[in-house]
Amino acid sequence: MAKVTIYSTPTCVYCKMAKEFFAKNNVAYEEHDVASDAKAREEMVSKSHQLGVPVIDIDNQIIIGFDQRNIEKALGLGK
């Protein structure tokens, strides 16, 4: 299974959509709240070169925003 990390904030609608998508597809993920965790925020910016959320890391492939097509492709969910 792919290693999935999502960098998010509590108020981000697209972050919630991504997490709902992961739950629906039984995808385990690690979540970092960049609103309250400065170290995670720095890590996210280092990977994505931006502050927008969500930033999703799937096996070191960085996806910015809730881009369902690219998330499915990175996870091999071929729909």
Short mmCIF file of C-alpha atoms in Angstrom, two decimals, residues 1-8 14-33 54-59 71 75:
data_model
loop_
_atom_site.label_atom_id
_atom_site.label_comp_id
_atom_site.label_asym_id
_atom_site.label_seq_id
_atom_site.Cartn_x
_atom_site.Cartn_y
_atom_site.Cartn_z
CA MET A 1 0.00 0.00 0.00
CA ALA A 2 1.17 3.51 -0.79
CA LYS A 3 2.46 5.78 1.97
CA VAL A 4 0.04 8.71 2.02
CA THR A 5 0.50 11.95 3.94
CA ILE A 6 -1.90 14.89 3.82
CA TYR A 7 -0.99 18.38 4.99
CA SER A 8 -4.19 20.18 5.88
CA TYR A 14 -10.80 20.52 -0.07
CA CYS A 15 -8.84 18.85 2.74
CA LYS A 16 -12.09 17.39 4.07
CA MET A 17 -13.01 16.20 0.57
CA ALA A 18 -9.62 14.48 0.22
CA LYS A 19 -9.96 12.76 3.60
CA GLU A 20 -13.50 11.62 2.73
CA PHE A 21 -12.16 10.23 -0.56
CA PHE A 22 -9.44 8.32 1.32
CA ALA A 23 -12.00 6.92 3.78
CA LYS A 24 -14.36 5.86 0.96
CA ASN A 25 -11.49 4.06 -0.78
CA ASN A 26 -9.98 2.53 2.39
CA VAL A 27 -6.73 4.46 1.99
CA ALA A 28 -4.71 4.79 5.20
CA TYR A 29 -3.04 8.17 5.59
CA GLU A 30 -1.08 10.27 8.01
CA GLU A 31 -2.40 13.78 8.59
CA HIS A 32 -0.50 16.92 9.60
CA ASP A 33 -2.39 20.05 10.66
CA PRO A 54 -4.18 20.34 0.91
CA VAL A 55 -0.80 19.06 -0.10
CA ILE A 56 -0.89 15.30 -0.53
CA ASP A 57 2.26 13.18 -0.62
CA ILE A 58 1.72 9.72 -2.11
CA ASP A 59 5.00 7.78 -2.13
CA ILE A 71 -4.78 10.94 -6.58
CA LEU A 75 -2.83 5.20 -5.76
#
